[in-house]
Coordinates of C-alpha atoms in Angstrom, one line a residue:
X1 CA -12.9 5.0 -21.3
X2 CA -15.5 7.2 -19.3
X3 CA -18.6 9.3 -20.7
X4 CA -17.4 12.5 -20.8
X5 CA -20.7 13.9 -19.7
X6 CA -20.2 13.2 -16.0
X7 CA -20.2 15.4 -12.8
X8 CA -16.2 14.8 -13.7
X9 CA -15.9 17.8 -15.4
X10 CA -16.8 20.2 -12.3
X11 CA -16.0 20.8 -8.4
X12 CA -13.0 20.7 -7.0
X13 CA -11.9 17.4 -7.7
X14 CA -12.0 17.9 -11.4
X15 CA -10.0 21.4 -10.8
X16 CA -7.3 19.5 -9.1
X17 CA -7.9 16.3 -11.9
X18 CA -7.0 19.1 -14.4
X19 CA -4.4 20.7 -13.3
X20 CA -2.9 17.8 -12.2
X21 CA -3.2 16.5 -16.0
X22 CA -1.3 19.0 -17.2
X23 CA 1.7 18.6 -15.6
X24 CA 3.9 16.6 -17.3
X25 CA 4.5 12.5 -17.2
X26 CA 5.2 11.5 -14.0
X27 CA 8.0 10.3 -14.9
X28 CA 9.3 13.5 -15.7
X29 CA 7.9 14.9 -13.1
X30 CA 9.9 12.4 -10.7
X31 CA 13.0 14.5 -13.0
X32 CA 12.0 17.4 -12.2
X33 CA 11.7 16.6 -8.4
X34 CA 15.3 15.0 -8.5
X35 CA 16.4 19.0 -9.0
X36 CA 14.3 20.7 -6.8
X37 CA 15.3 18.2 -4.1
X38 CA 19.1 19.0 -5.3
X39 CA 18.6 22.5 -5.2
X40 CA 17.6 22.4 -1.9
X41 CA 19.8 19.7 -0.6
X42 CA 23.1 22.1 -1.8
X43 CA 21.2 25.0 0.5
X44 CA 20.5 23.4 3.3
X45 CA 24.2 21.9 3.6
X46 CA 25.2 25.3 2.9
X47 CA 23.3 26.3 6.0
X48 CA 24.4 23.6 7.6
X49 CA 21.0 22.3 8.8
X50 CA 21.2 19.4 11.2
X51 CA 19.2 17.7 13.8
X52 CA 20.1 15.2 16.9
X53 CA 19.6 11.6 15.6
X54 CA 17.1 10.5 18.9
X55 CA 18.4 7.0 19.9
X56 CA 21.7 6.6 18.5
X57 CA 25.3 7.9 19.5
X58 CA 28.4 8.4 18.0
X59 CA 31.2 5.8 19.3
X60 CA 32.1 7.8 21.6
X61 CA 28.7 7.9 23.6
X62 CA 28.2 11.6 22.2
X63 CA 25.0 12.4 20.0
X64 CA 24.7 11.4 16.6
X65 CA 24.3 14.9 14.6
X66 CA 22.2 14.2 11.5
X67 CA 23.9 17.0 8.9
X68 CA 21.8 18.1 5.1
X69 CA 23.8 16.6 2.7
X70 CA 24.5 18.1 -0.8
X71 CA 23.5 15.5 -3.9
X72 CA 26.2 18.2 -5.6
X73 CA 29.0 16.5 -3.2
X74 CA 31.3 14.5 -5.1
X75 CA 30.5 11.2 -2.8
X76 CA 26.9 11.7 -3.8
X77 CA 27.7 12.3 -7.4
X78 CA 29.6 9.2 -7.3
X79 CA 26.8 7.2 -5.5
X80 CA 24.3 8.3 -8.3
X81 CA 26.7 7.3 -11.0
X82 CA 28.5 3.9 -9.9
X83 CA 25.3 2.7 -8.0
X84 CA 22.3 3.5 -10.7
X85 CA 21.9 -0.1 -11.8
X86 CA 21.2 -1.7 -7.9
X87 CA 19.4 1.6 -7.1
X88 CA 17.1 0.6 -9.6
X89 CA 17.1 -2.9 -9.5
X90 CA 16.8 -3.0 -5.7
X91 CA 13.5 -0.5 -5.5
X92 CA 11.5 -2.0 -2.9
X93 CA 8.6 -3.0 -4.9
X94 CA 10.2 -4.1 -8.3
X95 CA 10.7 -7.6 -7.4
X96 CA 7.0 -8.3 -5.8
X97 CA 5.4 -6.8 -8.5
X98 CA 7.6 -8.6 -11.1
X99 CA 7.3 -12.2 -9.3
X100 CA 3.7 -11.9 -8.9
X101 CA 2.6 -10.4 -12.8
X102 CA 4.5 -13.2 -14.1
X103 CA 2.2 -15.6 -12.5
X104 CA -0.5 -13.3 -12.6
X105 CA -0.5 -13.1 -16.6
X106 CA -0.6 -16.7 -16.6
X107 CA -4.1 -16.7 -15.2
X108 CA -5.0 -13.8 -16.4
X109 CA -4.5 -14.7 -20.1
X110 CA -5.4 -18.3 -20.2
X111 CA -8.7 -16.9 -19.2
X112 CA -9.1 -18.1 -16.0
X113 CA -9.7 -14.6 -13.9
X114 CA -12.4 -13.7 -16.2
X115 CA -14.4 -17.0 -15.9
X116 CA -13.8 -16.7 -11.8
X117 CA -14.7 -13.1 -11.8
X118 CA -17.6 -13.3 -13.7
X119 CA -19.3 -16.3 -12.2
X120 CA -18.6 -14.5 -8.7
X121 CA -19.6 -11.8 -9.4
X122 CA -22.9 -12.7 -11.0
X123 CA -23.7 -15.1 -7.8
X124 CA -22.9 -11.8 -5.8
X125 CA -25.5 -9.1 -4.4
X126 CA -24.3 -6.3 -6.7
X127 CA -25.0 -3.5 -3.5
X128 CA -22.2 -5.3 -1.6
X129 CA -19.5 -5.4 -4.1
X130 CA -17.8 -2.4 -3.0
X131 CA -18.0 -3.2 0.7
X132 CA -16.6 -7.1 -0.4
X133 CA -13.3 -5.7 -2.7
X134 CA -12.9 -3.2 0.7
X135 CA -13.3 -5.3 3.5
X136 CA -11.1 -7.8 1.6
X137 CA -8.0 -5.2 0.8
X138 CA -7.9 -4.3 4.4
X139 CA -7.6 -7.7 5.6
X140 CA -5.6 -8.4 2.7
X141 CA -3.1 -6.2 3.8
X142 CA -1.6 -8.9 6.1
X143 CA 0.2 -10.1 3.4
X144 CA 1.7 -6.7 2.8
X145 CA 3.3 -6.1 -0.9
X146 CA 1.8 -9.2 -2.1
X147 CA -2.0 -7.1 -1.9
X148 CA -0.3 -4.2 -3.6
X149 CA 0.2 -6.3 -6.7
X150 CA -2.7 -9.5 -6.3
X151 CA -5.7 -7.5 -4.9
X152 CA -5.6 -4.1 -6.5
X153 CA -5.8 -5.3 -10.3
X154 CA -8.2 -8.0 -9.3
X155 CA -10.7 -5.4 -7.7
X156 CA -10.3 -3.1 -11.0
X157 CA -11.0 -7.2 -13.1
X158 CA -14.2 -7.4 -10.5
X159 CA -15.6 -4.3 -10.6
X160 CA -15.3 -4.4 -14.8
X161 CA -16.6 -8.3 -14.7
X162 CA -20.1 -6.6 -12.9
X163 CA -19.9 -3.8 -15.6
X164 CA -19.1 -1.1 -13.3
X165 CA -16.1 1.6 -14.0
X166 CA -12.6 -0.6 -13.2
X167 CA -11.0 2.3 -11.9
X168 CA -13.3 2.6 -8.8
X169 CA -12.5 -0.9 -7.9
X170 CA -8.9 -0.4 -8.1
X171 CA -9.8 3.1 -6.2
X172 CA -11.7 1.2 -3.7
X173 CA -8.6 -1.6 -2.8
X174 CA -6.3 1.5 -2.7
X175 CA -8.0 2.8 -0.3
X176 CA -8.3 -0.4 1.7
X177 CA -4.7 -1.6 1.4
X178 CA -2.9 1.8 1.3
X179 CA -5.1 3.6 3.1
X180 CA -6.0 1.3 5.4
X181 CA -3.0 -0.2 6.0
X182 CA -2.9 -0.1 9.7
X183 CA -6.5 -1.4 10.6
X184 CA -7.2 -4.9 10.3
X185 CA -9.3 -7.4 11.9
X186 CA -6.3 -9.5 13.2
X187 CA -3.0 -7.9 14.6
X188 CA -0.2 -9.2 11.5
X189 CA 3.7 -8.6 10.8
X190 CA 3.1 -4.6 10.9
X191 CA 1.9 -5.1 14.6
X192 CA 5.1 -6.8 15.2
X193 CA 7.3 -4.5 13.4
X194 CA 5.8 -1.6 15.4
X195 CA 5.4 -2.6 18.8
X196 CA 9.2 -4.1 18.6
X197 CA 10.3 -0.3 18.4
X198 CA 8.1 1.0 20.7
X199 CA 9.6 -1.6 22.9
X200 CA 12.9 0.4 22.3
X201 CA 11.2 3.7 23.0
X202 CA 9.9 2.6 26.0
X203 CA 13.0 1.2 27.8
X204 CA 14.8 4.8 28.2
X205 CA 11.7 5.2 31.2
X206 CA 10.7 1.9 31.8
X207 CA 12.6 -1.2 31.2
X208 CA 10.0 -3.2 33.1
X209 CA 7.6 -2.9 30.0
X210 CA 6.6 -6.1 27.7
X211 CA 5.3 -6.0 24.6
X212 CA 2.2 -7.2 23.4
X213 CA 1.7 -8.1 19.8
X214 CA -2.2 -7.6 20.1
X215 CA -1.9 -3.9 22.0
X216 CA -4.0 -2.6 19.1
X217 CA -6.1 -5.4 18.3
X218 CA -9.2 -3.9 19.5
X219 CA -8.5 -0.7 18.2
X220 CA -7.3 -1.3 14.6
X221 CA -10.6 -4.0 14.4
X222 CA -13.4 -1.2 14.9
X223 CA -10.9 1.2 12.8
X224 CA -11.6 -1.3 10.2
X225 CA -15.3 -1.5 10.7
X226 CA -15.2 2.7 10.2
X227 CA -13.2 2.8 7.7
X228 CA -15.4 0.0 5.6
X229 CA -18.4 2.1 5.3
X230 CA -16.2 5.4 4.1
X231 CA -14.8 3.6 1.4
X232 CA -17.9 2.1 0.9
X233 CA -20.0 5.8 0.3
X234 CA -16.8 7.2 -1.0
X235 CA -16.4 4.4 -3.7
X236 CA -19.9 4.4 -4.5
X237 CA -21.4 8.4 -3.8
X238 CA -18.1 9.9 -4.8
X239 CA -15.5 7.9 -7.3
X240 CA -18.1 6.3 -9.3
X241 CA -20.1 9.2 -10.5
X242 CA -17.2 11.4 -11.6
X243 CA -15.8 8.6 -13.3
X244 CA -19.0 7.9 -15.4
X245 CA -19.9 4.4 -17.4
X246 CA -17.0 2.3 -18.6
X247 CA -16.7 2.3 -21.7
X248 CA -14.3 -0.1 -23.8
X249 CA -12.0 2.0 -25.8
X250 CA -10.7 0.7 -29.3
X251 CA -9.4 -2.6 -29.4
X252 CA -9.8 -2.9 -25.8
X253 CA -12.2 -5.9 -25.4
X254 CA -10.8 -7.2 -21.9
X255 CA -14.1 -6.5 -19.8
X256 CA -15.6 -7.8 -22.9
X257 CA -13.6 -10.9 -22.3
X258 CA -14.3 -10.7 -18.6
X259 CA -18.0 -11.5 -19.5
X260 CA -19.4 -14.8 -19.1
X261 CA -21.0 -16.6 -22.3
X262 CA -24.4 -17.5 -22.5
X263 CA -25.7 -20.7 -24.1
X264 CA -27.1 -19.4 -27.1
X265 CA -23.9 -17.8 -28.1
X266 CA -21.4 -20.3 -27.4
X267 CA -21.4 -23.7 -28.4
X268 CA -21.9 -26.2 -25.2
X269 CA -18.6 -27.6 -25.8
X270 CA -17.0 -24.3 -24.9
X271 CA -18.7 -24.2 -21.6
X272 CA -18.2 -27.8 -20.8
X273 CA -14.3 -27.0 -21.1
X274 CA -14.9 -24.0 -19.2
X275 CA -16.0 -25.9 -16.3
X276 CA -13.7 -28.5 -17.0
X277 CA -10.6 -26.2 -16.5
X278 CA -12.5 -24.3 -13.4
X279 CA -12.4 -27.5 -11.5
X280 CA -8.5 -28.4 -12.4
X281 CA -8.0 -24.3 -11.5
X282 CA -9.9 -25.2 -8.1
X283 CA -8.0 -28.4 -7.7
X284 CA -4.2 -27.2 -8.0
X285 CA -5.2 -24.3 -6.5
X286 CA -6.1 -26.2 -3.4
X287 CA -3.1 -28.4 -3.2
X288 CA -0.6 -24.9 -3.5
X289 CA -2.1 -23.5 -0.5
X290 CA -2.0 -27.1 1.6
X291 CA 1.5 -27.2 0.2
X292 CA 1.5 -23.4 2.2
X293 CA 0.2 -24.8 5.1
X294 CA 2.2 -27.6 5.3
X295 CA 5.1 -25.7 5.0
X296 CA 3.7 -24.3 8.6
X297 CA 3.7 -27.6 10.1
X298 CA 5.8 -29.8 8.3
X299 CA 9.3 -31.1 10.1
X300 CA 11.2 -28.2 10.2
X301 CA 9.3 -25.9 9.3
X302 CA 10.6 -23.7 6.7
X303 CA 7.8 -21.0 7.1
X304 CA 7.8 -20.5 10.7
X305 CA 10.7 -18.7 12.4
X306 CA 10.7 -20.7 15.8
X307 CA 11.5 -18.6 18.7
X308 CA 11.7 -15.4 17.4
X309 CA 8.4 -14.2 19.4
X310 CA 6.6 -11.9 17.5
X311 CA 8.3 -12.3 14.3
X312 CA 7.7 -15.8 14.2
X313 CA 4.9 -15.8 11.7
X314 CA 7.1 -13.2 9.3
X315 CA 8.7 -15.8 6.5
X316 CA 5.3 -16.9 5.7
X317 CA 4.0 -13.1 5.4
X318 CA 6.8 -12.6 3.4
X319 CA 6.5 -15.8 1.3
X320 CA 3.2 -15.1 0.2
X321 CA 4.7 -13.2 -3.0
X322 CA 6.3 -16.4 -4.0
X323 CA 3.0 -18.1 -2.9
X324 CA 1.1 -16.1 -5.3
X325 CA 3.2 -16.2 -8.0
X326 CA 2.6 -20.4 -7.5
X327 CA -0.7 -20.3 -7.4
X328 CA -1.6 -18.1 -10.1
X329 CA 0.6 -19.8 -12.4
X330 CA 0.2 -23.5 -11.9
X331 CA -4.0 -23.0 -11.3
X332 CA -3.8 -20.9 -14.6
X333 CA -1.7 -23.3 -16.7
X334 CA -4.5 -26.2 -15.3
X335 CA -7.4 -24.1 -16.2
X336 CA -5.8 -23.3 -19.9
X337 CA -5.1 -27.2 -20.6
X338 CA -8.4 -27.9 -19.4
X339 CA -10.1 -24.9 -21.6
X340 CA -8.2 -24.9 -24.7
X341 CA -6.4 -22.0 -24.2
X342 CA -2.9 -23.2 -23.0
X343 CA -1.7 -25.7 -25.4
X344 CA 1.8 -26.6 -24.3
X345 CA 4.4 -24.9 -22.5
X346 CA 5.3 -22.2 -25.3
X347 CA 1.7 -20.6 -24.5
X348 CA 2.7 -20.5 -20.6
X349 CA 6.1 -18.6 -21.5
X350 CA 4.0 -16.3 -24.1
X351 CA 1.5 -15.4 -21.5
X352 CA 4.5 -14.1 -19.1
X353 CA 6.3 -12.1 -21.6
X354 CA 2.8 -10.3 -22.6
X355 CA 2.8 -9.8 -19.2
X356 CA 5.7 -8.3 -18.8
X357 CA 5.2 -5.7 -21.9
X358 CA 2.2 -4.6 -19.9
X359 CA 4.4 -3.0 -17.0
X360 CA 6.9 -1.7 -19.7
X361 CA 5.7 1.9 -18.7
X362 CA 5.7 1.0 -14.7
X363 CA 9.1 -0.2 -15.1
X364 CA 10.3 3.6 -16.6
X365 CA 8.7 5.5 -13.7
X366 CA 9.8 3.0 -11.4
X367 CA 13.4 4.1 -13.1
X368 CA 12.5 7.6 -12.1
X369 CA 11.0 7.0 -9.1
X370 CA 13.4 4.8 -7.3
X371 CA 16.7 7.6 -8.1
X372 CA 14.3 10.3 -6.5
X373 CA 13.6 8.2 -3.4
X374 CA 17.6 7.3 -3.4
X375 CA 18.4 10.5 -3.6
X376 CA 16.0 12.4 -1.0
X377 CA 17.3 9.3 1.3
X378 CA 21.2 10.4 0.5
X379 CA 20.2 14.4 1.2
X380 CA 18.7 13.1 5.0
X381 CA 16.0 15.8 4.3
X382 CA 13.4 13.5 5.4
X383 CA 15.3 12.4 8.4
X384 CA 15.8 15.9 9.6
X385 CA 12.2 17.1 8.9
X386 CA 11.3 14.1 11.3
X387 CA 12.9 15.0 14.0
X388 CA 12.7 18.6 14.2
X389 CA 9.0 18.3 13.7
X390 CA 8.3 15.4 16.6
X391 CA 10.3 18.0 18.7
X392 CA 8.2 21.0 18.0
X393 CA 5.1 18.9 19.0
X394 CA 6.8 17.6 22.1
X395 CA 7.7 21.1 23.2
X396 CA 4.2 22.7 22.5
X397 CA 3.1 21.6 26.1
X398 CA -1.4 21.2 24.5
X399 CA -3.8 19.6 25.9
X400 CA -4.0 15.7 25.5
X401 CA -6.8 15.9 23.0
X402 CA -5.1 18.5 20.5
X403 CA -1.8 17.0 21.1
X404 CA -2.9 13.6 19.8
X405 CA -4.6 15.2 17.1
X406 CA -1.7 17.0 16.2
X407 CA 0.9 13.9 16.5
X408 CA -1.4 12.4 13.8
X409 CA -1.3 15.3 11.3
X410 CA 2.5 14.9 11.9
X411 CA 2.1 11.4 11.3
X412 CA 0.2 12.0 8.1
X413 CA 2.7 15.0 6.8
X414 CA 5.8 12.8 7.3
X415 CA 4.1 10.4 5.7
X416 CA 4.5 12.3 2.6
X417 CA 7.8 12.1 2.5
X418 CA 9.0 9.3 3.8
X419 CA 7.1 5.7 3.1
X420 CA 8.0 3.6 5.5
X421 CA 5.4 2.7 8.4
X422 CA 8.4 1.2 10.5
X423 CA 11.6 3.5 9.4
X424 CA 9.5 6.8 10.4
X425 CA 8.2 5.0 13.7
X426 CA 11.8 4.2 14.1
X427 CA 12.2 8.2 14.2
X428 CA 9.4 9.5 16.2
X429 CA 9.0 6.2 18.7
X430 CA 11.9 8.1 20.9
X431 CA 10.7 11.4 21.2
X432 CA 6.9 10.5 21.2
X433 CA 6.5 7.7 23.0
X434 CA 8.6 9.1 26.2
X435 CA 6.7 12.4 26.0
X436 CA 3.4 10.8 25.8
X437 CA 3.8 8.2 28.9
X438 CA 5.1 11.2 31.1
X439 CA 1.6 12.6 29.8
X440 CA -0.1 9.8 30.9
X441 CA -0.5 8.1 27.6
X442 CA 0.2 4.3 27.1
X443 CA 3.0 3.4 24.7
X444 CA 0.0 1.1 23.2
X445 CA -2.1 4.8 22.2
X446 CA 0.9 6.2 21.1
X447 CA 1.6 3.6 18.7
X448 CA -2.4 4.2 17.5
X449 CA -2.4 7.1 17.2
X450 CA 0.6 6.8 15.0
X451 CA -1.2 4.1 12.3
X452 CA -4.0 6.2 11.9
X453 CA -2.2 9.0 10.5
X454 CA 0.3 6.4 8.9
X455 CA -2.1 5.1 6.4
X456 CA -4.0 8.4 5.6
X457 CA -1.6 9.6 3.4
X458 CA -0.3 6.7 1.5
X459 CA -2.9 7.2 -1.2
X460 CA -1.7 10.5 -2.6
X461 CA 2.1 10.7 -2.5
X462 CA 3.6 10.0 -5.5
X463 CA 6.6 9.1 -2.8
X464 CA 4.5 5.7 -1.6
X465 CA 6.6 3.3 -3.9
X466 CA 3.4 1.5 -5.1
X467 CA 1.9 4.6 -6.3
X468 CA 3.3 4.4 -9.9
X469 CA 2.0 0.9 -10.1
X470 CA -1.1 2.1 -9.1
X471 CA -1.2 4.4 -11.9
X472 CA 0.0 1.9 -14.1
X473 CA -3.4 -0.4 -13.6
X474 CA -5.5 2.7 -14.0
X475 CA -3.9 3.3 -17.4
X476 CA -4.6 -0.5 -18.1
X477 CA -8.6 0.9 -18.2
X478 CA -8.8 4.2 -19.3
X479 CA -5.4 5.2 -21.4
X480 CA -6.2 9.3 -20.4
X481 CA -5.7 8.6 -16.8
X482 CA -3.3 10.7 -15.6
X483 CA -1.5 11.5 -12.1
X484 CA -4.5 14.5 -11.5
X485 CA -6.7 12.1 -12.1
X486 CA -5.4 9.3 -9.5
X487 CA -4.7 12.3 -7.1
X488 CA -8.4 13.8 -7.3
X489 CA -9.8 9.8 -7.2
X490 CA -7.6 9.3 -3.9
X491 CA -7.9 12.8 -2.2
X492 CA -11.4 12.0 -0.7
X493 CA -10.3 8.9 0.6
X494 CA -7.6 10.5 2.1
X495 CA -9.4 13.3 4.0
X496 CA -12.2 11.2 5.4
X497 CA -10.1 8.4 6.4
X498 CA -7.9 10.9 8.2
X499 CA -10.8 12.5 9.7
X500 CA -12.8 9.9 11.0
X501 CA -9.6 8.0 12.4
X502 CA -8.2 10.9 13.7
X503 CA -12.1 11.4 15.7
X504 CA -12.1 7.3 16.6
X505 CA -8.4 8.2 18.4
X506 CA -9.7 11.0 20.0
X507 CA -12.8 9.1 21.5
X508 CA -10.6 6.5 22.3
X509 CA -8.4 8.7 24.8
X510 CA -11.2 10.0 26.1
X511 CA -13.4 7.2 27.1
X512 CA -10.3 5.2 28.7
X513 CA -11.4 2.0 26.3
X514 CA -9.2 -1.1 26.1
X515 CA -6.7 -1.1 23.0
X516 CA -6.4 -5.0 23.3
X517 CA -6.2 -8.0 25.5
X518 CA -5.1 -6.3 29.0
X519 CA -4.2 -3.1 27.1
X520 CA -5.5 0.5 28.2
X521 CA -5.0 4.0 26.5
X522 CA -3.4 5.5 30.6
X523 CA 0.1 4.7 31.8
X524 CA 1.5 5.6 35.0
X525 CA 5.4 6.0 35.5
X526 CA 6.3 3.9 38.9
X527 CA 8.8 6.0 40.8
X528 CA 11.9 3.5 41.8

């Protein structure tokens, strides 16, 4: 829990903490949204409101119309009724964050994350901790779900580990792996997702155009560097001092545990075991990820998708869930027979079932969650705002420094309601890729431009799938924490990270710089 008597309690943030508080649980609220978004689903298929699907065609070659549809339909009705079970069970994030916690409570419980934390953190300069759990989250965001669910709790166990408030760490690799989930230091799977469709937007003017996985390299590398310091003062100026010192509530003695011993209250046996089971931990743990590795190079090999171009690196992205679910378990279980702690293979299955009852409440607003994604899917409201928004921009006819400004705040609105980086590219590549190279604009600073407001938004809309889970681990450390309060943590974040990326794209267009290898920000149409 927090000290009450904190700057907390005033300002803005705390308005919007409180008021958010008072709404109801979130997963009633995710209820309550499931009528409104009925409600106005019913209207606007009363209205008929529609919009022209950009890229694809009906079978016979006219355009595909995009109609509101009523959840009241009886197709719809049906769909919610017969399909509950897999629209549930198939909510994007439930398996990642299920595979991973079960290896996850392994570790965590046979003690092994506290005795890593702790030492590291006690070897660590405490002024660069913040900087560390961000710089790491961006990066970390190469492995895509799997950070969601491996680096957000660890930051909240790190930050605790060097007695500082748990929820700023988790705050802190949020913000880097939500809210900087388009900048990086290496170009990864998103680049690939995201130039492959821009590909597609770019052959209805110029078929001649290839693709180049690292066309934002530069760009997302020194958005990375920017962002850093933000979340850096943000974390640290911001977050921390509204949140006040951590305080343990009741029967809550995990930072406690997260402590390391000293000599004169621990007999020398427990340390020896201690260090014992670290080396075993650091052993296995090493052989996992050459197993990983090898897996890379082996005859073969099963984690490289030969000749698919960019994608060819995507099965081991995507097996990094599976990878961390490995690791974590088999470097727990050889730390826990080393320590004391995991005596046979009954403590192992104990460990994951405690596990699980910790995301008993995640798994009820991921109940409520995933039917009010399903459903505003079903209504193509978020399809239809989409388009007709990309077309008021394209038809605005601003100059090129307000007009990427303004595709970015589109960018950052849709992001609201519609999570997917790649689904809502896959909607706006063909109207604003087009417009922009008959501007002038290279398909390469149209995709930028498009991360940065991509990522902005993430933190704050209950929509982002993770966002419940995210909750979740901030109700691990202080019990009170409710949606205001994650919403007034995140909203700072949000702004400047919008802000300064939004400025970086500007300066970009304006000084002509190179996005990556042999990429520039211009583009000029060759007549035929």
């Amino acid at each position: 829990m927090s000290d009450p008597q904190t700057s907390r309690q005033s300002g803005i943030l705390a308005r919007i903490e409180r008021a958010g508080n008072r709404l109801p649980d979130p997963a009633f609220i995710f209820i309550w949204l499931m009528l409104v978004v009925v409600a106005i689903s019913v209207l606007a298929s009363f209205f008929g409101v529609q919009a022209v699907h950009p890229t694809q065609q009906m079978d016979d070659g006219s355009p595909l119309i995009i109609e509101a549809a009523s959840l009241l339909s009886a197709e719809n009705i049906q769909r919610l009724l017969v399909e509950m079970p897999t629209t549930f069970t198939h909510f994007h994030p439930m398996g990642y964050v299920l595979v991973v916690m079960l290896g996850a409570g392994v570790a965590e419980r046979s003690g092994l994350f506290g005795a890593v934390m702790s030492r590291a953190v006690k070897r660590a300069p405490m002024a660069l901790l913040t900087p560390v759990v961000a710089l790491l989250a961006m990066v970390g965001n190469l492995a895509a779900d799997a950070a969601y669910v491996v680096l957000i709790p660890l930051a909240g166990v790190i930050f605790a580990a060097a007695g500082r408030h748990p929820v700023a760490g988790i705050a802190a690799g949020f913000a880097g792996v939500s809210g900087g989930f388009s900048a990086n230091l290496l170009p990864g799977q998103l680049d690939a997702l995201l130039f492959g469709v821009t590909e597609a937007a770019v052959d209805t003017l110029d078929s001649s155009w290839v693709m180049n996985i690292a066309g934002n390299w530069y760009f997302i590398a020194v958005m990375t560097l920017i962002y850093l310091p933000v979340i850096w003062y943000l974390t640290d100026k911001v977050i921390e001092p509204r949140l006040g010192r951590y305080q343990p509530a009741d029967g809550d003695d995990t930072a406690a545990a997260m402590a390391e011993p000293t000599s004169s209250e621990v007999p020398e046996t427990i340390d020896e075991r201690e260090n014992a089971g670290m080396r075993r931990a650091g052993i296995t743990a090493l052989l996992v990820i050459l197993a990983w590795v090898g897996m890379c190079f082996a005859p073969g090999t099963p984690l490289i998708n030969e000749g698919a171009g960019p994608a060819t690196m995507q099965p081991f992205y995507q097996s990094l869930v599976a990878g961390f679910f490995i690791l974590f378990l088999a470097s727990g279980w050889a730390y826990g027979s080393a320590s004391g702690s995991v005596k046979s293979h009954r403590d192992v299955v104990r460990m994951m079932s405690e596990a699980m009852a910790d995301l008993s409440y995640y798994l009820v607003l991921a109940f409520a969650a995933a039917h009010f994604v399903a459903m505003f899917n079903w209504s193509n409201l978020g399809l239809i705002f989409a388009i007709n928004g990309a077309g008021v921009i394209q038809s605005a006819n601003l100059p090129l420094p307000i007009l990427m400004t303004l595709i970015i705040m589109l960018t950052a609105s849709i992001n609201l309601f519609i999570g997917s980086a790649s689904a809502k590219w896959a909607l706006l590549a063909p109207v604003l890729v087009p417009m922009l190279m008959l501007l002038g604009i290279s398909p390469e600073m149209a995709t930028a431009a498009y991360r940065v407001g991509d990522g902005a938004t993430n933190i704050i809309t209950p929509l982002m799938p993770y966002f419940p889970l995210i909750l979740t681990f901030c109700q691990r450390w202080d019990r009170n924490f409710g949606l205001g309060s994650l919403a007034a943590t995140m909203i700072p974040y949000s702004i400047w990270m919008l802000v300064t990326g939004m400025i970086l794209a500007v300066i970009w267009v304006a000084a002509g710089l190179p996005l990556g290898p042999g990429v520039g920000t211009t583009y000029e149409l060759l007549q035929p």
